[in-house]
mmCIF file of C-alpha atoms and ligand atoms in Angstrom:
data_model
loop_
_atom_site.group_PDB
_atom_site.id
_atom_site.type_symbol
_atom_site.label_atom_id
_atom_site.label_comp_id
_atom_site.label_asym_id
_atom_site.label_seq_id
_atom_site.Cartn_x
_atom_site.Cartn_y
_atom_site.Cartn_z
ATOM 1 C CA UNK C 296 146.932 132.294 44.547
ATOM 2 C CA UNK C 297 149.933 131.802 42.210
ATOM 3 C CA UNK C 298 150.507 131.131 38.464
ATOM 4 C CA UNK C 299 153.551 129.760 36.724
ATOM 5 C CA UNK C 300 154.113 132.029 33.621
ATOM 6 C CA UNK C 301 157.705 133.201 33.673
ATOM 7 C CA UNK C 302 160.530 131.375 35.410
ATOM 8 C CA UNK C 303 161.307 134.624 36.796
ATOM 9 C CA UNK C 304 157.751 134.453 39.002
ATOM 10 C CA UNK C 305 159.785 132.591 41.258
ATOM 11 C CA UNK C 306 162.774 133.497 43.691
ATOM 12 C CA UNK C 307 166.190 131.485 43.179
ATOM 13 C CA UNK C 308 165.842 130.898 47.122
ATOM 14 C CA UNK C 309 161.663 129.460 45.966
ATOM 15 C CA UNK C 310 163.469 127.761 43.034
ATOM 16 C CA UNK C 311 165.710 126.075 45.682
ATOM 17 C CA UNK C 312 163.359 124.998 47.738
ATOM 18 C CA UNK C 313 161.137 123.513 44.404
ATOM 19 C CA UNK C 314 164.348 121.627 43.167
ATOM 20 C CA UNK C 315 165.389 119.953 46.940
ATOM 21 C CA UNK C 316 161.593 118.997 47.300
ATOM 22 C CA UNK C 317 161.759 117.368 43.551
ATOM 23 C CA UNK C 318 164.862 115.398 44.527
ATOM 24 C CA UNK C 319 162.894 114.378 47.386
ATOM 25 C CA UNK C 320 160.162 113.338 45.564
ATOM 26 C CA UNK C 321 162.497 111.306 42.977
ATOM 27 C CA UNK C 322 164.383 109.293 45.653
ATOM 28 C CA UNK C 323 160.923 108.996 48.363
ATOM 29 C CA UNK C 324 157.735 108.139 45.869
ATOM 30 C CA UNK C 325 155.932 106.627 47.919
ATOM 31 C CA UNK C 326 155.621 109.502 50.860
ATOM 32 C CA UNK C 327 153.892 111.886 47.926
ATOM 33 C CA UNK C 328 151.139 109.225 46.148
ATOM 34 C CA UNK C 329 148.682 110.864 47.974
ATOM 35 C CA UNK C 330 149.095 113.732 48.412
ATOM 36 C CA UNK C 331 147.428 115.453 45.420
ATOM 37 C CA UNK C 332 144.243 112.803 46.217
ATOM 38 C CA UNK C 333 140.529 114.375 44.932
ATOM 39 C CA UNK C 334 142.674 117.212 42.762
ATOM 40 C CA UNK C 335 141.886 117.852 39.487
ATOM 41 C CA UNK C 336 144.951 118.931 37.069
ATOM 42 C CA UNK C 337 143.092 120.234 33.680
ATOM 43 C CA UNK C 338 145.837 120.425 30.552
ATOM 44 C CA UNK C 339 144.914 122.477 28.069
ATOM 45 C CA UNK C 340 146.575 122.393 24.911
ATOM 46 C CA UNK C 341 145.998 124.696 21.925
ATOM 47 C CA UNK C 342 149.548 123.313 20.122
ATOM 48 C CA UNK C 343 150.669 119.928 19.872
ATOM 49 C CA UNK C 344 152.902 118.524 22.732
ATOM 50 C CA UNK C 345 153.716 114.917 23.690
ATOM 51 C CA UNK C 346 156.263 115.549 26.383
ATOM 52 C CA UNK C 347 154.860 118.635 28.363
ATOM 53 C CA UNK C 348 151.072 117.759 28.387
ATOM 54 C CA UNK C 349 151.738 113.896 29.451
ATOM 55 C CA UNK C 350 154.371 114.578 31.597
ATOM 56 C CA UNK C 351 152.102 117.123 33.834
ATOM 57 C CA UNK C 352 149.518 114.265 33.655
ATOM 58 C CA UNK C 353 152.015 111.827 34.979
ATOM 59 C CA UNK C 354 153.135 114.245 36.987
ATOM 60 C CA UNK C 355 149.458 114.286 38.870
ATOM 61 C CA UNK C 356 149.298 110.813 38.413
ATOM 62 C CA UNK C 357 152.014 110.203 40.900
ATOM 63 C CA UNK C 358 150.837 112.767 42.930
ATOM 64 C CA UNK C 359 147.706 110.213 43.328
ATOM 65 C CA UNK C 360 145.570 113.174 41.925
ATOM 66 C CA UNK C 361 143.384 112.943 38.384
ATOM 67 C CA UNK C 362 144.107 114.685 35.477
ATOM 68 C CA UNK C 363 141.043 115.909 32.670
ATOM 69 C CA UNK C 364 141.760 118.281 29.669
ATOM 70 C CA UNK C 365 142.287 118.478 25.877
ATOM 71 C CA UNK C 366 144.996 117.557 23.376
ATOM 72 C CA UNK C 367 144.482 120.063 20.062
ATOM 73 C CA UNK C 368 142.086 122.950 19.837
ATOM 74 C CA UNK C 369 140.210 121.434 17.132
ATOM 75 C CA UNK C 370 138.472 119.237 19.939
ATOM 76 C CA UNK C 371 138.062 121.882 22.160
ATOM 77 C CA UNK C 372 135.209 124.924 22.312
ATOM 78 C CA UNK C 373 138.228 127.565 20.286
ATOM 79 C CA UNK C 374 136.953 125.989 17.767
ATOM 80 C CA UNK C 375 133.383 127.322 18.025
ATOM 81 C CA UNK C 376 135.020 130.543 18.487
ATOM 82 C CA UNK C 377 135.393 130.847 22.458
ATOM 83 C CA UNK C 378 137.851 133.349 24.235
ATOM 84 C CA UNK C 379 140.705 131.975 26.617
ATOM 85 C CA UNK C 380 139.297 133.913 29.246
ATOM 86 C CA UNK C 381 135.888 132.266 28.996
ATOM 87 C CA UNK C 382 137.205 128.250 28.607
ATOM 88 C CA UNK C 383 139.786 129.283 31.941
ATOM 89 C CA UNK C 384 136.346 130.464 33.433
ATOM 90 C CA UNK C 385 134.858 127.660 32.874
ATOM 91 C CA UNK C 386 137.827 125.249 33.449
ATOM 92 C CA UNK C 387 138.179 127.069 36.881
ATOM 93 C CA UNK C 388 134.398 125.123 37.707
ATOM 94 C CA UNK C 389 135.999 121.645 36.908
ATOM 95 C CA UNK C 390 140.162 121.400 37.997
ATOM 96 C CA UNK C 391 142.368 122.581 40.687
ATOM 97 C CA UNK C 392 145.104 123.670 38.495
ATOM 98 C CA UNK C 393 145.155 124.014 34.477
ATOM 99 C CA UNK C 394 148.193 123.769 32.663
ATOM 100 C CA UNK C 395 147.850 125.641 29.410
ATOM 101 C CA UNK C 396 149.715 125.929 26.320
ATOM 102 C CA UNK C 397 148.491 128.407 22.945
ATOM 103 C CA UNK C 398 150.135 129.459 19.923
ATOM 104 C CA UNK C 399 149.560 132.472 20.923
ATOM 105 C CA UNK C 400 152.175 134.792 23.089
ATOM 106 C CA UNK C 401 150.587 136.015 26.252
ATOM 107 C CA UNK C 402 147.311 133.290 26.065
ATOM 108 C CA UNK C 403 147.852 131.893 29.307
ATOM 109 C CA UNK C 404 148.937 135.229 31.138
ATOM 110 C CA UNK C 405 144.822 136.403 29.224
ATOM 111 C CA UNK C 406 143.698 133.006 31.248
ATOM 112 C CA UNK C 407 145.880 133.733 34.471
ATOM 113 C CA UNK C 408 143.936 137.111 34.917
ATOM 114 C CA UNK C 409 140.813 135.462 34.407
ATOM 115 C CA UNK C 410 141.188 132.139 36.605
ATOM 116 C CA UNK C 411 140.589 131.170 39.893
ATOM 117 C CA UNK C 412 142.610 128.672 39.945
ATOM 118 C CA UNK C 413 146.651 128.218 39.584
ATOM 119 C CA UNK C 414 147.614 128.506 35.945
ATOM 120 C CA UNK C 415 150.981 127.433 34.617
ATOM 121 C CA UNK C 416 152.446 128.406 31.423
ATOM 122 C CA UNK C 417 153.607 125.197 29.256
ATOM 123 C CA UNK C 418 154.386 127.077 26.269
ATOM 124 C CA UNK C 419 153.075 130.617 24.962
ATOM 125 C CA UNK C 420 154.064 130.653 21.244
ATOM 126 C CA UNK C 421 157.683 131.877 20.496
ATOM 127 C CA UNK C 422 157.802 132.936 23.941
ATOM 128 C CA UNK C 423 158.561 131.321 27.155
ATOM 129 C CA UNK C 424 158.494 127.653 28.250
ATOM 130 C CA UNK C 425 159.025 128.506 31.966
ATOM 131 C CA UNK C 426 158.339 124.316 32.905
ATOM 132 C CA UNK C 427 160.874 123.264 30.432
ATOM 133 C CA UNK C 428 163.283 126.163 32.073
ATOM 134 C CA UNK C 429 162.921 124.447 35.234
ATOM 135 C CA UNK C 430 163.440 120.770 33.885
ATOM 136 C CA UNK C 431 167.087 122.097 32.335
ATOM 137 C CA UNK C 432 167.475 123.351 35.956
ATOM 138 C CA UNK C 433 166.634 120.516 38.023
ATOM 139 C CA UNK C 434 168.950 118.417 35.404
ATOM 140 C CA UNK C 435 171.767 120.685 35.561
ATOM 141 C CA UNK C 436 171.779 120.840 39.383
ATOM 142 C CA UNK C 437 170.893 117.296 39.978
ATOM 143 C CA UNK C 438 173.793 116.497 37.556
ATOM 144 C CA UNK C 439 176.224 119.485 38.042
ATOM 145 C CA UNK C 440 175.589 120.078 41.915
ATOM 146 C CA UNK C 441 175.119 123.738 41.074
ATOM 147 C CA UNK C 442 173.477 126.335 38.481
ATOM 148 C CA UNK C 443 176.439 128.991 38.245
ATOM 149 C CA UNK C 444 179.845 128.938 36.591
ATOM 150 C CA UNK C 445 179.193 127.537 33.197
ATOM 151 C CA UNK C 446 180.028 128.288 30.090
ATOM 152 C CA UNK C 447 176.621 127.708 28.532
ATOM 153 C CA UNK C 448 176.347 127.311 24.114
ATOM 154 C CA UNK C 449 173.028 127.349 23.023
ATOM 155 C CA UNK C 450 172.664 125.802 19.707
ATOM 156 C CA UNK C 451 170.393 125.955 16.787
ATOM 157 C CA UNK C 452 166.896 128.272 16.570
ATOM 158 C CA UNK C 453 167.835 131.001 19.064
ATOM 159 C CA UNK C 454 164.971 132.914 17.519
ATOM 160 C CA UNK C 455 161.970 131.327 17.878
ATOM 161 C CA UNK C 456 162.579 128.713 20.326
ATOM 162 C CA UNK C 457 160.985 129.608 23.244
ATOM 163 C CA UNK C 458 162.957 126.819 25.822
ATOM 164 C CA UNK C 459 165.990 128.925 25.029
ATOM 165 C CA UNK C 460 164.210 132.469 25.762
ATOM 166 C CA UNK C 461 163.316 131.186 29.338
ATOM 167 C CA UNK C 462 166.393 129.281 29.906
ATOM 168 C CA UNK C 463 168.692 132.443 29.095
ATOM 169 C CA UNK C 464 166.324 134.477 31.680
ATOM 170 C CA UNK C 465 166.214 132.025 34.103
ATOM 171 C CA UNK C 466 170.784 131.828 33.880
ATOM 172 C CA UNK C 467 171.439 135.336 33.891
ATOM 173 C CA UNK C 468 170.316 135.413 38.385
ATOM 174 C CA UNK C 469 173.147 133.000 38.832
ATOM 175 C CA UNK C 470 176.846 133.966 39.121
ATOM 176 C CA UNK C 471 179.395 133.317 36.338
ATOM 177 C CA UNK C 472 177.249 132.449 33.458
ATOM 178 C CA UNK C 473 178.915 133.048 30.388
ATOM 179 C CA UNK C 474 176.660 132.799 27.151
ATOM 180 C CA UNK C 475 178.189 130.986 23.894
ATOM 181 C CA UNK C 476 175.238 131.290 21.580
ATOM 182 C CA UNK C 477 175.223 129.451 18.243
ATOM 183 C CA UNK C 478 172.960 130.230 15.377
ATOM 184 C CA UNK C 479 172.344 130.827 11.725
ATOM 185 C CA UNK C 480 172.545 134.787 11.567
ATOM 186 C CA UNK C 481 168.568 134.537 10.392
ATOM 187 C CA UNK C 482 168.040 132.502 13.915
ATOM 188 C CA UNK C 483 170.013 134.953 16.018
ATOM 189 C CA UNK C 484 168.379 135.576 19.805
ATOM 190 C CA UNK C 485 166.436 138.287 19.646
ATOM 191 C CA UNK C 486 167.724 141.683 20.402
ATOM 192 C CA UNK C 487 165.811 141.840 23.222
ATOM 193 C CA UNK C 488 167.752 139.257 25.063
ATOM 194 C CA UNK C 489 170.855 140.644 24.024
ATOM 195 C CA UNK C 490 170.157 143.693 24.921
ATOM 196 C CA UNK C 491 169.094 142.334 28.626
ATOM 197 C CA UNK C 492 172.817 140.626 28.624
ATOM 198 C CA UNK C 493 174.376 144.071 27.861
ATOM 199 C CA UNK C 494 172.002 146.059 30.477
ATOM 200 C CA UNK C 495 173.713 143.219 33.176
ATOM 201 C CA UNK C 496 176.919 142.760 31.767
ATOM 202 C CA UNK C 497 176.846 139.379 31.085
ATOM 203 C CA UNK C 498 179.110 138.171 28.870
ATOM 204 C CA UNK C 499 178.145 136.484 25.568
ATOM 205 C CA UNK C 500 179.308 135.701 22.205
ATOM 206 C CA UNK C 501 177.564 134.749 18.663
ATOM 207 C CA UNK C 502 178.914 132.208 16.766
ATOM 208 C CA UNK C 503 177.912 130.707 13.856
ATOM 209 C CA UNK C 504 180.238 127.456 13.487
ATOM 210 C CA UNK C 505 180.011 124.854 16.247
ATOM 211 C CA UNK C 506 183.099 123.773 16.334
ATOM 212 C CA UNK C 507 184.630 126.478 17.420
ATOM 213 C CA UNK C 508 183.971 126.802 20.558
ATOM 214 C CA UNK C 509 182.977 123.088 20.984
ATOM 215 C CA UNK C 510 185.839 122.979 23.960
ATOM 216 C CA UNK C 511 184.969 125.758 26.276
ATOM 217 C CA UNK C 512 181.875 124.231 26.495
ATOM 218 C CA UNK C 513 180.247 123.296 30.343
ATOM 219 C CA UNK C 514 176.850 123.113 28.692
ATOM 220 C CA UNK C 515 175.447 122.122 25.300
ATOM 221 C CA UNK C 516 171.583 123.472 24.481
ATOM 222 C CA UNK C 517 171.183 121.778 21.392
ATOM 223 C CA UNK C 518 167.550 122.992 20.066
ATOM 224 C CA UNK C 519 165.175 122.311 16.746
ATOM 225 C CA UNK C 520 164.754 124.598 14.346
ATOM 226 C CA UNK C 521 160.774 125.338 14.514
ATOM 227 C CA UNK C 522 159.536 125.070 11.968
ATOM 228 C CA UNK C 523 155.744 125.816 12.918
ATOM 229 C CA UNK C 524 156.950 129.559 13.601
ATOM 230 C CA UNK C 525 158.412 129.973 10.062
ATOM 231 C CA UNK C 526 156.959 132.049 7.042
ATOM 232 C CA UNK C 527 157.906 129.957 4.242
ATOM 233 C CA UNK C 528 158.689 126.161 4.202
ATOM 234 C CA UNK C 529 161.792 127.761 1.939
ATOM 235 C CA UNK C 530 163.187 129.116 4.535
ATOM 236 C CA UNK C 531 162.950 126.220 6.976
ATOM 237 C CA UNK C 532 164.535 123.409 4.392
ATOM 238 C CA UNK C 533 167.538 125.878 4.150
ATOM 239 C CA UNK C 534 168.374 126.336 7.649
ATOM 240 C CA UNK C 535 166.268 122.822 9.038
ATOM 241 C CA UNK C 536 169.940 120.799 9.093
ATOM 242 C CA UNK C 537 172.398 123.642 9.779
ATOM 243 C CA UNK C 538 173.312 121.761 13.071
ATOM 244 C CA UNK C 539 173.979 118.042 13.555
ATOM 245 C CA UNK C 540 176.100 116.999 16.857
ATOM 246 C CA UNK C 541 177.757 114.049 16.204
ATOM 247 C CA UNK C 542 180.490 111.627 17.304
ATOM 248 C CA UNK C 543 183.120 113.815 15.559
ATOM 249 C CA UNK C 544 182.215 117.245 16.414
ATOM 250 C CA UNK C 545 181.772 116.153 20.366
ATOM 251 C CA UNK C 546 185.766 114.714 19.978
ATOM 252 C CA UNK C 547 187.387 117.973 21.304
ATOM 253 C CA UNK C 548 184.515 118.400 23.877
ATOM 254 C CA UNK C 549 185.049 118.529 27.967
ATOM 255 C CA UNK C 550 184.675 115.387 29.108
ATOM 256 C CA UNK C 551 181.959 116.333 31.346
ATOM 257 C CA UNK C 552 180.059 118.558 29.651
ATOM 258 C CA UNK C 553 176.186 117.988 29.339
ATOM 259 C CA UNK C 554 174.500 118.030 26.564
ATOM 260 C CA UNK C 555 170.876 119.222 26.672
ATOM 261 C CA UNK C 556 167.843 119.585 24.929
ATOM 262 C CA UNK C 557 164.514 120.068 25.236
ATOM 263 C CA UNK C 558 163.065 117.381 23.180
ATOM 264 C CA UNK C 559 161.533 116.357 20.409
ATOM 265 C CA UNK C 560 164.565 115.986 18.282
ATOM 266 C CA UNK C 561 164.750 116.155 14.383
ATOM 267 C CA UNK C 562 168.089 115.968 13.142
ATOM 268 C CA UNK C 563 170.112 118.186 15.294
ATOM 269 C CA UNK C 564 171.653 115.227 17.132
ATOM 270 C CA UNK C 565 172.449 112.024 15.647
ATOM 271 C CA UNK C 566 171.627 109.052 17.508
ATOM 272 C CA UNK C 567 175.191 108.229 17.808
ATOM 273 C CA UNK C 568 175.494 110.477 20.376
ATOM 274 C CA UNK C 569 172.580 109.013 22.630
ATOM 275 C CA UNK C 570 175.332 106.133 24.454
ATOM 276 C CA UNK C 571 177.544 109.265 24.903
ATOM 277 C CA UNK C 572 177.980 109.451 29.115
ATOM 278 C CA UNK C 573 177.363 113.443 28.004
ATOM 279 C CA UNK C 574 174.032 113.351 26.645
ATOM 280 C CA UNK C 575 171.628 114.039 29.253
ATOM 281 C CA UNK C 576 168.521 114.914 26.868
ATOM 282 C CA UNK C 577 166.513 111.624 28.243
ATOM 283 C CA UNK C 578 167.490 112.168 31.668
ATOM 284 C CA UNK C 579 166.295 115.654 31.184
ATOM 285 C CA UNK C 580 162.770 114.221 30.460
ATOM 286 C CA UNK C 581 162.781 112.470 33.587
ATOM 287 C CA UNK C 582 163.592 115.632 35.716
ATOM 288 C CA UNK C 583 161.029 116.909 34.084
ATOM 289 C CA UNK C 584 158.020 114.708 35.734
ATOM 290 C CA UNK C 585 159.998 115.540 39.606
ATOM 291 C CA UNK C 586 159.561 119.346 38.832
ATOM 292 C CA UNK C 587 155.944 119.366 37.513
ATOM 293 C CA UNK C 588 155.392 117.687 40.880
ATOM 294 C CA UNK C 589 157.114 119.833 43.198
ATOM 295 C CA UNK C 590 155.365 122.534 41.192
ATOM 296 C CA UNK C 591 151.850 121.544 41.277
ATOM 297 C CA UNK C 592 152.734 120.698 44.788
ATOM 298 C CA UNK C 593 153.674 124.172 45.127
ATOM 299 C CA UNK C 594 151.473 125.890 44.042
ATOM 300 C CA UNK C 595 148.645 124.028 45.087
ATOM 301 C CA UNK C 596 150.071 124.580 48.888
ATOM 302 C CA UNK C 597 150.368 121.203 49.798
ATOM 303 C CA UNK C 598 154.082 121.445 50.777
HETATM 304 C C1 NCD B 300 159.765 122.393 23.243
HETATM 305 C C2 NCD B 300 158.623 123.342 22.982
HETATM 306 O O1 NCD B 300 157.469 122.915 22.877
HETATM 307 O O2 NCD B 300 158.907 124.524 22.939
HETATM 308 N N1 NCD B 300 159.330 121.096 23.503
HETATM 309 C C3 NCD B 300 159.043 120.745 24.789
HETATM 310 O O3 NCD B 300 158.108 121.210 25.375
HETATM 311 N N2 NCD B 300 159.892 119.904 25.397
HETATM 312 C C4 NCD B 300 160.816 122.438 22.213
HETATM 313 C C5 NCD B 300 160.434 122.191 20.799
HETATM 314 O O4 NCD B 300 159.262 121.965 20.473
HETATM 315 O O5 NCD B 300 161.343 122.227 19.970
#
């Protein structure tokens, strides 16, 4: 049996194979609504999500399979004081496959150890978002025609946002990645990642200003500074609008280059820039419905 909990869990050659079957899916509907019939998909969500949790239920949906779970811990038996391993236990009696996200870094690798049934990662804390990882992939294939040689920016809270940790990891198996990353200093990526980078000679460089590297740009991560990982609301207010793509800054930008993010959005881009032909950020969420299908597909070995 397999879990989802790091991009990395999966080959580039599996990841291939995931991202043809979720173009499939996206131009032949009809030849998967049943194919997920009398499966259970539990979601189990510990942190507020809107885009994640609903689109792995419509992801099941589609898949002609049913979909059970809760929203917000409050509701839920953590509450009352119950481990992750004992609700995954329990969950295990009810679904097929649980999608969980926690606050917590490491929660759903606790419930993976625990489960007998698939678990996939939507979110551990400030840690990885390996679903999201694969949504920016399916977009930038489906949109590029490839995943290597690109000069890649990622913009805004390199520290705590967890889409860019798994994005970065996911990059670095692909050839010709070059890493433009754009932060406050106080929301540099962790040293961790750039010490990964360094181990395989990948090139990078930190930048604070936008703008000034706005043109060798193939790919624009734009991301929102989070503030649910912060300290002190002081901090946050100070650093909250550091980054807002607009009209003007994208002037001396390629004229292909895609501009991603993960969604939801604060300030960081203005919704000028939504008619832009660049912005791909509600495409994105789209992809993001094929993959969860290919991947509870996948690892439900139905496919
Ligand atoms: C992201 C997350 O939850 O990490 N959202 C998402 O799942 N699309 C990004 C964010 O919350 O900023």
């Amino acid at each position: 049996m397999r879990h989802l909990m790091n991009p990395l869990d999966m080959t580039t050659e599996e990841l291939d194979r995931l991202f043809d079957l979720a173009n499939d899916m996206e131009q032949n509907m009809p030849k998967y609504a049943h194919l997920c019939e009398g499966k259970k998909l539990a979601t189990c969500f510990y942190e507020p999500s809107t885009r994640t949790r609903l689109s792995f239920e419509s992801a099941m949906l589609n898949l002609g399979g049913s979909v059970i779970g809760f929203s917000d811990a409050g509701s839920s038996s953590a509450s009352k004081g119950e481990s992750v391993s004992d609700t995954i236990r329990v969950i295990s009696c009810f679904a097929d496959i649980c999608a969980m996200r926690h606050p917590k870094e490491g929660a759903p690798m606790v419930a993976a150890s625990k489960s007998t049934i698939p678990v996939i990662n939507a979110g551990d804390g400030g840690h990885q978002h390996p679903t999201q990882t694969l949504t920016d992939l399916l977009t930038i294939r489906s949109l590029k025609g490839r995943l290597g040689n690109f000069t890649v920016g990622l913009c805004g809270d390199l520290k705590f946002g967890r889409t860019v940790h798994s994005l970065i990891e996911a990059l670095v198996r692909y050839e010709g990645i070059n890493f433009i990353f754009i932060s406050p200093p106080e929301l540099k990526v962790p040293d961790y990642i750039t010490e990964h980078l360094n181990e395989l000679q990948i090139p990078y460089k930190e930048v604070i200003k936008l703008e000034d590297c706005m043109p060798d740009l193939d790919l624009l991560y734009m991301t929102r500074v989070q503030r649910e990982r912060f300290f002190n609301e002081e901090d946050y207010v100070r650093l909250k609008d550091f980054y807002i793509l607009n009209k003007q800054k994208l002037s001396t930008a390629k004229e292909d280059m895609l501009i991603l993010h993960p969604l939801p959005r604060v300030n960081e881009i203005s919704v000028e820039v939504d008619d832009d032909p660049r912005a791909a950020y509600f495409k994105q969420v789209q992809y993001g419905v094929y993959v969860r299908m290919a991947l509870i597909a996948t690892l439900l070995e139905l496919v």
